[in-house]
C-alpha cells in the first residue's frame, strides 16, 4: 500500500503542477526522479507480492500503472522540462517504448512465479498494457526473456498466452510476427547479394521454432489466427510467409490453400484490390501449393482441375491489368508443373523482361522449410551480427591505412639560369579571386586546414552525421545532391549505400538553423531516389507509412516521390520560386514543419489551371522521353496505394487531415506524370478511384481534403483518354463520382457544407474543381450512356 500511495501521490502532484500557469520546474523534476526511483526496482521487490495478493489493490495498481496514467503524466512533465533544462537527461518513465519494456519485465517476473495468482496477474498486466500503444516493445521483451535467453521457458510463455483474452492473443501473435520480421530476419539489402540470401534462409528454421512456440499454446485459436494473418498481411516479405506456413500444421495449410485459391480468382478481388496485395496472395498460394502437394497430391490435383482454378486463371487473363494477367499466367503454369505431364503442361509466352520474375515465382512451389530449434535462431542471429561487425571493421580499417615511410634522399644542387623570351604577345593568366580568409595580415587568423568536399559516399555519410561541426555539415549538405547523382551509374557505391543515405536524409535535423535547409534536404532525398528509383521507391513508400519519423519528415519523403516522378517524366524547370503573398504563408514554426509540401501544391496548382482550360485554348505539349512510365507502377504508385490498404487493415490510425491532402495530390501527380499510354494505367486508375471513393466522408468535413479529392478525380478523368474503357470498366465508379460531386457542388453553392473554417477562396476553388469534374463525367456519360446502362444491369 505504501508503494501504491507513493506512485499515486507523485502522479497527482505532477498533474497539479502541470495545470498551473507558472510551472515549478524544480519540483516537477524532483517528482519525476522520485517516480522513477519508486518504479524501477518494483518487480524484484517484495512489494509486488503484497500488491498481487490483494485483488482490490491489484486492480488499483493496474488502473494507475498499466492504463497510461503514469506514462501520460510523466511524458507531459518531460515536455515541460525539455524547454528549460536542455542538459537534463530524459527520464525513462516518460518514454513510451522504455516504459513498455519495463512493463514487459514485470510480465516476465510475474509469469515465472509458481503460484497461480502471480501467473494470472502477469496475463492481466500484459493485456492491460496493450492499451498503451507500444505492443511491439512489450511483446519483444517477453519473447526474448522466455525464449532467447540462456534458458528457454516455453511452458511459462504458453501458460501466459493461454490466460490472455482472445483479442489479446491476436495482438500477441501479430506482435510476434512483427518481431520476427524486424529483429530475427536481417533486413534484405538493395543489392541482394548471395551471402545475404543464405543468411536469411539459415535463420528461417529458428524463426519457425519461435512462431511454433507461440501458436502451440493450449486452449487457444492461434493457429487459425496465423492462417488469417497470412491472407491479410501484404508487404511483409516472402520469408515471413515461409515462416508462417512452415509453422502451421497440415490441416491449416490446406485451409490456407483453399481460401487463397478462392480469393485469387475472385473477380471483385482482382478488380478492386491493390496489386501489392495480389502479389502477396500469389506468393502465399504458390508456397501453400508446394507444401500441400508434398503430403496430399490428390487434393492439389482436384483443386487444379476444378472450376475454382480454371475460372480464376481465365478471369485474370481477361482483365485489363497487365500485372494481374501476369500473376494468372504464373499460377497457371506453376500448378500445371505439379499436376500435369510434360506433354500436357500449360505454357505461355512471357515477355523477356518478365522471365526472371516468372522463374522466381515458379520456384516457390519447391520451397520446403524445416522446423528448427530456438538455439538455431540465437546462434544464427549472433553470426549475422558478427558478419555485420566484421564488414564495419574492414571499412574502418581502410580509412586508417598506414602512411608510406619516408626515405632519406640526397640533396642536389640546382643551377638556375635566367631565360629571356621574345614572346611578348603571350596573354598572362588573370589574377585569382581574393580569398576573404587571407585578407588579414595576422597569420594566426588564417585557416590553413580548409575542408575539402567529400568525394566518396562513405565520407559524405560521415559529414551528414557530424552535427557538431558547422562547416563540415554544411559542406556535406551542399555537396550531396551532385555527388550522389554523379556516382549513380559509376560503380556500386551509391547502390550499396542508397538505403543508408535515405535513412539519414529522412531523419535529418537542422541543428544550425540554415535558411535553405529544407531545400538542401529535399535535393538530397530526390537525388537518392533518382539514383535507384526501382529499389528506393518502395522504401520511400514504406517509410512514409511505417517509419518512426515526425509528420514533417514523412511529408518530405512523400514530396520527394512527387518531385522525382516529375523529373523522370521529362518535365524540366523549377516550381514554387514565385513570390508568395505574406498572408498565404504559415507562421514560421508551422512553415518549417510543412515547407516541403508547398512544392507539390505548386505543381498541382499548375496542373489544375491546365486541366480546367477549354480544349480549344490548351497548348499541345511536345513529345518527350518519359522514363517514369517504365517503373511508375511497381516502384511508386502500387507501394503507396498498397501500404494505404495495409495500414487500414492492421490499425485504425489513418492519415491526419494535415497529411492526407498531400498524399492524395502526390498520387494524382504520379498518375498524371506516368502518361496516357502507360501499360499500368488501368490498374492504377482502379486502385486510385477505389481509394478516393472510400474517403468521401473525410472530405465533407475538411476543405483541404475535399480540394485534393476533386483534383484527383479530375486527374483520373484527364489522364484516361480512352473514355470508352472508363465507361465500360468503371461505370459504377463514374456514376458514384458524378452523384457525389454534384451533391458537394450544390452544398457549396447553398452554403450548407460542413467544411467549417475553410477560407472563402478555398471554397471557391473547390467549386471550380467540382464543376470541372461534373463536366468531365457528364461528357463520358452522354457519349456512352447506352453502353453503361448495359453494364450496370449486368451488375
Tab-separated table of N, CA, C and O in Angstrom, residues 647-732:
chain	number	residue	atom	x	y	z
A	647	UNK	N	-2.188	-0.482	-43.988
A	647	UNK	CA	-2.314	0.247	-42.735
A	647	UNK	C	-3.755	0.294	-42.256
A	647	UNK	O	-4.032	0.261	-41.063
A	648	UNK	N	-4.699	0.390	-43.205
A	648	UNK	CA	-6.098	0.412	-42.820
A	648	UNK	C	-6.553	-0.881	-42.180
A	648	UNK	O	-7.427	-0.897	-41.313
A	649	UNK	N	-5.936	-2.018	-42.605
A	649	UNK	CA	-6.318	-3.307	-42.034
A	649	UNK	C	-5.587	-3.601	-40.732
A	649	UNK	O	-6.129	-4.213	-39.824
A	650	UNK	N	-4.336	-3.164	-40.651
A	650	UNK	CA	-3.529	-3.511	-39.480
A	650	UNK	C	-3.832	-2.626	-38.281
A	650	UNK	O	-3.612	-3.009	-37.153
A	651	UNK	N	-4.306	-1.399	-38.504
A	651	UNK	CA	-4.572	-0.491	-37.387
A	651	UNK	C	-5.681	0.461	-37.773
A	651	UNK	O	-6.076	0.562	-38.925
A	652	UNK	N	-6.160	1.201	-36.791
A	652	UNK	CA	-7.218	2.178	-37.019
A	652	UNK	C	-6.671	3.587	-37.194
A	652	UNK	O	-7.434	4.535	-37.285
A	653	UNK	N	-5.342	3.736	-37.211
A	653	UNK	CA	-4.738	5.057	-37.328
A	653	UNK	C	-4.622	5.428	-38.799
A	653	UNK	O	-3.810	4.866	-39.532
A	654	UNK	N	-5.447	6.344	-39.235
A	654	UNK	CA	-5.386	6.809	-40.609
A	654	UNK	C	-4.565	8.097	-40.661
A	654	UNK	O	-4.222	8.684	-39.645
A	655	UNK	N	-4.257	8.529	-41.872
A	655	UNK	CA	-3.512	9.771	-42.028
A	655	UNK	C	-4.356	10.937	-41.539
A	655	UNK	O	-5.561	10.995	-41.755
A	656	UNK	N	-3.720	11.873	-40.887
A	656	UNK	CA	-4.440	13.043	-40.394
A	656	UNK	C	-4.827	13.943	-41.553
A	656	UNK	O	-4.304	13.835	-42.674
A	657	UNK	N	-5.736	14.858	-41.276
A	657	UNK	CA	-6.183	15.795	-42.318
A	657	UNK	C	-5.075	16.739	-42.767
A	657	UNK	O	-5.210	17.395	-43.792
A	658	UNK	N	-3.982	16.826	-42.002
A	658	UNK	CA	-2.857	17.650	-42.423
A	658	UNK	C	-1.997	16.936	-43.460
A	658	UNK	O	-1.332	17.581	-44.272
A	659	UNK	N	-1.971	15.599	-43.434
A	659	UNK	CA	-1.113	14.820	-44.330
A	659	UNK	C	-1.909	14.217	-45.486
A	659	UNK	O	-1.382	14.059	-46.595
A	660	UNK	N	-3.180	13.890	-45.266
A	660	UNK	CA	-3.989	13.224	-46.283
A	660	UNK	C	-4.084	14.006	-47.595
A	660	UNK	O	-3.924	13.413	-48.673
A	661	UNK	N	-4.333	15.314	-47.594
A	661	UNK	CA	-4.374	16.044	-48.880
A	661	UNK	C	-3.063	15.947	-49.650
A	661	UNK	O	-3.060	15.815	-50.886
A	662	UNK	N	-1.948	16.008	-48.934
A	662	UNK	CA	-0.651	15.909	-49.593
A	662	UNK	C	-0.455	14.525	-50.201
A	662	UNK	O	0.104	14.388	-51.302
A	663	UNK	N	-0.909	13.504	-49.507
A	663	UNK	CA	-0.816	12.130	-50.013
A	663	UNK	C	-1.640	11.964	-51.294
A	663	UNK	O	-1.174	11.374	-52.277
A	664	UNK	N	-2.861	12.485	-51.309
A	664	UNK	CA	-3.718	12.366	-52.490
A	664	UNK	C	-3.150	13.141	-53.668
A	664	UNK	O	-3.173	12.666	-54.816
A	665	UNK	N	-2.634	14.351	-53.427
A	665	UNK	CA	-2.046	15.127	-54.521
A	665	UNK	C	-0.827	14.425	-55.107
A	665	UNK	O	-0.621	14.439	-56.324
A	666	UNK	N	-0.025	13.817	-54.245
A	666	UNK	CA	1.153	13.111	-54.742
A	666	UNK	C	0.758	11.941	-55.628
A	666	UNK	O	1.354	11.723	-56.696
A	667	UNK	N	-0.243	11.172	-55.218
A	667	UNK	CA	-0.722	10.075	-56.055
A	667	UNK	C	-1.256	10.594	-57.385
A	667	UNK	O	-1.006	10.000	-58.451
A	668	UNK	N	-1.983	11.709	-57.348
A	668	UNK	CA	-2.532	12.285	-58.580
A	668	UNK	C	-1.409	12.745	-59.508
A	668	UNK	O	-1.475	12.540	-60.727
A	669	UNK	N	-0.374	13.339	-58.936
A	669	UNK	CA	0.745	13.795	-59.770
A	669	UNK	C	1.487	12.617	-60.391
A	669	UNK	O	1.855	12.658	-61.572
A	670	UNK	N	1.730	11.575	-59.613
A	670	UNK	CA	2.418	10.394	-60.152
A	670	UNK	C	1.596	9.775	-61.270
A	670	UNK	O	2.140	9.377	-62.315
A	671	UNK	N	0.273	9.687	-61.082
A	671	UNK	CA	-0.600	9.144	-62.118
A	671	UNK	C	-0.546	9.999	-63.381
A	671	UNK	O	-0.448	9.476	-64.498
A	672	UNK	N	-0.576	11.308	-63.211
A	672	UNK	CA	-0.551	12.198	-64.372
A	672	UNK	C	0.775	12.140	-65.104
A	672	UNK	O	0.825	12.082	-66.335
A	673	UNK	N	1.887	12.151	-64.353
A	673	UNK	CA	3.209	12.146	-64.974
A	673	UNK	C	3.538	10.812	-65.634
A	673	UNK	O	4.428	10.746	-66.478
A	674	UNK	N	2.849	9.732	-65.250
A	674	UNK	CA	3.120	8.438	-65.878
A	674	UNK	C	2.702	8.412	-67.334
A	674	UNK	O	3.179	7.571	-68.104
A	675	UNK	N	1.803	9.316	-67.724
A	675	UNK	CA	1.425	9.422	-69.130
A	675	UNK	C	0.171	8.645	-69.467
A	675	UNK	O	-0.258	7.747	-68.736
A	676	UNK	N	-0.404	8.986	-70.595
A	676	UNK	CA	-1.666	8.363	-71.016
A	676	UNK	C	-1.480	6.987	-71.637
A	676	UNK	O	-2.449	6.263	-71.808
A	677	UNK	N	-0.245	6.631	-71.984
A	677	UNK	CA	-0.008	5.355	-72.657
A	677	UNK	C	0.680	4.334	-71.766
A	677	UNK	O	1.173	3.318	-72.250
A	678	UNK	N	0.730	4.564	-70.460
A	678	UNK	CA	1.357	3.608	-69.547
A	678	UNK	C	0.570	2.305	-69.525
A	678	UNK	O	-0.662	2.311	-69.455
A	679	UNK	N	1.282	1.190	-69.579
A	679	UNK	CA	0.605	-0.108	-69.595
A	679	UNK	C	-0.090	-0.411	-68.269
A	679	UNK	O	-1.001	-1.235	-68.222
A	680	UNK	N	0.335	0.243	-67.201
A	680	UNK	CA	-0.265	0.009	-65.890
A	680	UNK	C	-1.378	1.000	-65.568
A	680	UNK	O	-1.901	0.985	-64.449
A	681	UNK	N	-1.738	1.852	-66.517
A	681	UNK	CA	-2.745	2.870	-66.256
A	681	UNK	C	-4.092	2.288	-65.827
A	681	UNK	O	-4.713	2.823	-64.884
A	682	UNK	N	-4.608	1.213	-66.430
A	682	UNK	CA	-5.907	0.683	-65.966
A	682	UNK	C	-5.894	0.252	-64.505
A	682	UNK	O	-6.821	0.561	-63.756
A	683	UNK	N	-4.834	-0.449	-64.079
A	683	UNK	CA	-4.776	-0.899	-62.691
A	683	UNK	C	-4.578	0.279	-61.737
A	683	UNK	O	-5.179	0.324	-60.661
A	684	UNK	N	-3.744	1.254	-62.108
A	684	UNK	CA	-3.551	2.427	-61.264
A	684	UNK	C	-4.846	3.209	-61.134
A	684	UNK	O	-5.187	3.693	-60.044
A	685	UNK	N	-5.579	3.333	-62.217
A	685	UNK	CA	-6.859	4.037	-62.183
A	685	UNK	C	-7.838	3.344	-61.250
A	685	UNK	O	-8.525	3.980	-60.439
A	686	UNK	N	-7.910	2.024	-61.328
A	686	UNK	CA	-8.841	1.266	-60.496
A	686	UNK	C	-8.510	1.435	-59.011
A	686	UNK	O	-9.405	1.694	-58.183
A	687	UNK	N	-7.236	1.298	-58.650
A	687	UNK	CA	-6.852	1.396	-57.237
A	687	UNK	C	-7.063	2.808	-56.703
A	687	UNK	O	-7.552	2.997	-55.576
A	688	UNK	N	-6.706	3.807	-57.498
A	688	UNK	CA	-6.826	5.194	-57.040
A	688	UNK	C	-8.288	5.594	-56.911
A	688	UNK	O	-8.685	6.275	-55.958
A	689	UNK	N	-9.095	5.179	-57.835
A	689	UNK	CA	-10.525	5.527	-57.793
A	689	UNK	C	-11.196	4.906	-56.570
A	689	UNK	O	-11.987	5.557	-55.871
A	690	UNK	N	-10.894	3.633	-56.294
A	690	UNK	CA	-11.464	2.988	-55.111
A	690	UNK	C	-11.021	3.688	-53.831
A	690	UNK	O	-11.807	3.858	-52.883
A	691	UNK	N	-9.762	4.090	-53.783
A	691	UNK	CA	-9.251	4.790	-52.603
A	691	UNK	C	-9.979	6.110	-52.384
A	691	UNK	O	-10.362	6.456	-51.262
A	692	UNK	N	-10.189	6.854	-53.465
A	692	UNK	CA	-10.853	8.150	-53.347
A	692	UNK	C	-12.302	8.004	-52.892
A	692	UNK	O	-12.774	8.758	-52.031
A	693	UNK	N	-13.008	7.033	-53.444
A	693	UNK	CA	-14.408	6.852	-53.060
A	693	UNK	C	-14.552	6.424	-51.599
A	693	UNK	O	-15.582	6.677	-50.973
A	694	UNK	N	-13.522	5.777	-51.060
A	694	UNK	CA	-13.579	5.387	-49.647
A	694	UNK	C	-13.366	6.563	-48.704
A	694	UNK	O	-13.575	6.428	-47.497
A	695	UNK	N	-12.969	7.726	-49.229
A	695	UNK	CA	-12.666	8.897	-48.393
A	695	UNK	C	-13.727	9.995	-48.499
A	695	UNK	O	-13.481	11.123	-48.084
A	696	UNK	N	-14.887	9.661	-49.037
A	696	UNK	CA	-15.900	10.694	-49.247
A	696	UNK	C	-16.353	11.335	-47.935
A	696	UNK	O	-16.558	12.550	-47.870
A	697	UNK	N	-16.479	10.553	-46.892
A	697	UNK	CA	-16.920	11.133	-45.620
A	697	UNK	C	-15.856	12.048	-45.028
A	697	UNK	O	-16.172	13.069	-44.407
A	698	UNK	N	-14.568	11.712	-45.208
A	698	UNK	CA	-13.496	12.578	-44.709
A	698	UNK	C	-13.504	13.931	-45.393
A	698	UNK	O	-13.260	14.967	-44.769
A	699	UNK	N	-13.778	13.938	-46.687
A	699	UNK	CA	-13.687	15.176	-47.462
A	699	UNK	C	-14.793	16.162	-47.123
A	699	UNK	O	-14.620	17.372	-47.284
A	700	UNK	N	-15.924	15.680	-46.636
A	700	UNK	CA	-17.046	16.570	-46.360
A	700	UNK	C	-16.812	17.455	-45.134
A	700	UNK	O	-17.548	18.416	-44.917
A	701	UNK	N	-15.805	17.127	-44.330
A	701	UNK	CA	-15.547	17.905	-43.123
A	701	UNK	C	-14.227	18.664	-43.157
A	701	UNK	O	-13.881	19.317	-42.177
A	702	UNK	N	-13.501	18.586	-44.265
A	702	UNK	CA	-12.208	19.267	-44.352
A	702	UNK	C	-12.023	19.799	-45.765
A	702	UNK	O	-12.043	19.035	-46.739
A	703	UNK	N	-11.845	21.109	-45.896
A	703	UNK	CA	-11.770	21.733	-47.199
A	703	UNK	C	-10.503	21.336	-47.943
A	703	UNK	O	-10.508	21.186	-49.182
A	704	UNK	N	-9.378	21.131	-47.247
A	704	UNK	CA	-8.131	20.752	-47.918
A	704	UNK	C	-8.237	19.348	-48.500
A	704	UNK	O	-7.795	19.100	-49.638
A	705	UNK	N	-8.850	18.426	-47.759
A	705	UNK	CA	-9.039	17.068	-48.276
A	705	UNK	C	-10.003	17.068	-49.448
A	705	UNK	O	-9.801	16.350	-50.442
A	706	UNK	N	-11.072	17.882	-49.366
A	706	UNK	CA	-12.032	17.972	-50.462
A	706	UNK	C	-11.364	18.486	-51.731
A	706	UNK	O	-11.574	17.947	-52.828
A	707	UNK	N	-10.557	19.524	-51.593
A	707	UNK	CA	-9.863	20.068	-52.767
A	707	UNK	C	-8.932	19.033	-53.392
A	707	UNK	O	-8.879	18.875	-54.621
A	708	UNK	N	-8.194	18.299	-52.540
A	708	UNK	CA	-7.284	17.276	-53.063
A	708	UNK	C	-8.048	16.149	-53.743
A	708	UNK	O	-7.612	15.624	-54.783
A	709	UNK	N	-9.209	15.776	-53.199
A	709	UNK	CA	-10.001	14.716	-53.822
A	709	UNK	C	-10.555	15.144	-55.172
A	709	UNK	O	-10.516	14.385	-56.149
A	710	UNK	N	-11.070	16.361	-55.244
A	710	UNK	CA	-11.610	16.846	-56.516
A	710	UNK	C	-10.502	16.944	-57.564
A	710	UNK	O	-10.708	16.615	-58.747
A	711	UNK	N	-9.333	17.409	-57.146
A	711	UNK	CA	-8.193	17.459	-58.066
A	711	UNK	C	-7.819	16.061	-58.547
A	711	UNK	O	-7.487	15.848	-59.727
A	712	UNK	N	-7.884	15.070	-57.649
A	712	UNK	CA	-7.544	13.690	-58.023
A	712	UNK	C	-8.573	13.118	-58.990
A	712	UNK	O	-8.212	12.436	-59.965
A	713	UNK	N	-9.876	13.358	-58.738
A	713	UNK	CA	-10.902	12.914	-59.677
A	713	UNK	C	-10.668	13.510	-61.064
A	713	UNK	O	-10.756	12.824	-62.095
A	714	UNK	N	-10.363	14.790	-61.100
A	714	UNK	CA	-10.140	15.470	-62.373
A	714	UNK	C	-8.920	14.900	-63.083
A	714	UNK	O	-8.910	14.760	-64.317
A	715	UNK	N	-7.887	14.553	-62.314
A	715	UNK	CA	-6.684	13.962	-62.903
A	715	UNK	C	-6.986	12.607	-63.530
A	715	UNK	O	-6.521	12.292	-64.630
A	716	UNK	N	-7.757	11.781	-62.829
A	716	UNK	CA	-8.111	10.458	-63.363
A	716	UNK	C	-8.841	10.600	-64.696
A	716	UNK	O	-8.530	9.903	-65.678
A	717	UNK	N	-9.810	11.491	-64.744
A	717	UNK	CA	-10.598	11.658	-65.973
A	717	UNK	C	-9.777	12.297	-67.088
A	717	UNK	O	-10.051	12.069	-68.272
A	718	UNK	N	-8.776	13.077	-66.734
A	718	UNK	CA	-7.966	13.736	-67.749
A	718	UNK	C	-6.901	12.797	-68.320
A	718	UNK	O	-6.611	12.831	-69.517
A	719	UNK	N	-6.303	11.961	-67.465
A	719	UNK	CA	-5.228	11.069	-67.921
A	719	UNK	C	-5.781	9.942	-68.782
A	719	UNK	O	-5.157	9.536	-69.774
A	720	UNK	N	-6.942	9.421	-68.435
A	720	UNK	CA	-7.530	8.312	-69.194
A	720	UNK	C	-8.225	8.849	-70.444
A	720	UNK	O	-9.398	9.237	-70.418
A	721	UNK	N	-7.499	8.884	-71.539
A	721	UNK	CA	-8.056	9.410	-72.788
A	721	UNK	C	-9.025	8.440	-73.445
A	721	UNK	O	-9.858	8.846	-74.254
A	722	UNK	N	-8.913	7.156	-73.118
A	722	UNK	CA	-9.841	6.158	-73.657
A	722	UNK	C	-11.125	6.196	-72.826
A	722	UNK	O	-11.294	5.456	-71.855
A	723	UNK	N	-12.034	7.078	-73.190
A	723	UNK	CA	-13.268	7.248	-72.427
A	723	UNK	C	-14.175	6.031	-72.515
A	723	UNK	O	-14.958	5.770	-71.594
A	724	UNK	N	-14.077	5.274	-73.579
A	724	UNK	CA	-14.898	4.070	-73.702
A	724	UNK	C	-14.515	3.046	-72.625
A	724	UNK	O	-15.376	2.404	-72.032
A	725	UNK	N	-13.213	2.912	-72.364
A	725	UNK	CA	-12.782	1.989	-71.319
A	725	UNK	C	-13.253	2.470	-69.947
A	725	UNK	O	-13.639	1.671	-69.092
A	726	UNK	N	-13.248	3.784	-69.724
A	726	UNK	CA	-13.766	4.328	-68.471
A	726	UNK	C	-15.240	3.969	-68.316
A	726	UNK	O	-15.705	3.585	-67.241
A	727	UNK	N	-15.993	4.091	-69.408
A	727	UNK	CA	-17.431	3.819	-69.345
A	727	UNK	C	-17.730	2.342	-69.133
A	727	UNK	O	-18.722	1.985	-68.484
A	728	UNK	N	-16.896	1.461	-69.662
A	728	UNK	CA	-17.163	0.021	-69.541
A	728	UNK	C	-16.581	-0.576	-68.259
A	728	UNK	O	-17.253	-1.337	-67.558
A	729	UNK	N	-15.332	-0.231	-67.932
A	729	UNK	CA	-14.662	-0.841	-66.783
A	729	UNK	C	-14.979	-0.149	-65.470
A	729	UNK	O	-14.853	-0.760	-64.399
A	730	UNK	N	-15.368	1.121	-65.524
A	730	UNK	CA	-15.576	1.881	-64.290
A	730	UNK	C	-16.913	2.625	-64.315
A	730	UNK	O	-17.004	3.758	-63.839
A	731	UNK	N	-17.929	1.999	-64.854
A	731	UNK	CA	-19.232	2.666	-64.936
A	731	UNK	C	-19.801	2.960	-63.550
A	731	UNK	O	-20.337	4.038	-63.298
A	732	UNK	N	-19.660	2.009	-62.625
A	732	UNK	CA	-20.177	2.205	-61.272
A	732	UNK	C	-19.447	3.362	-60.580
A	732	UNK	O	-20.066	4.232	-59.965
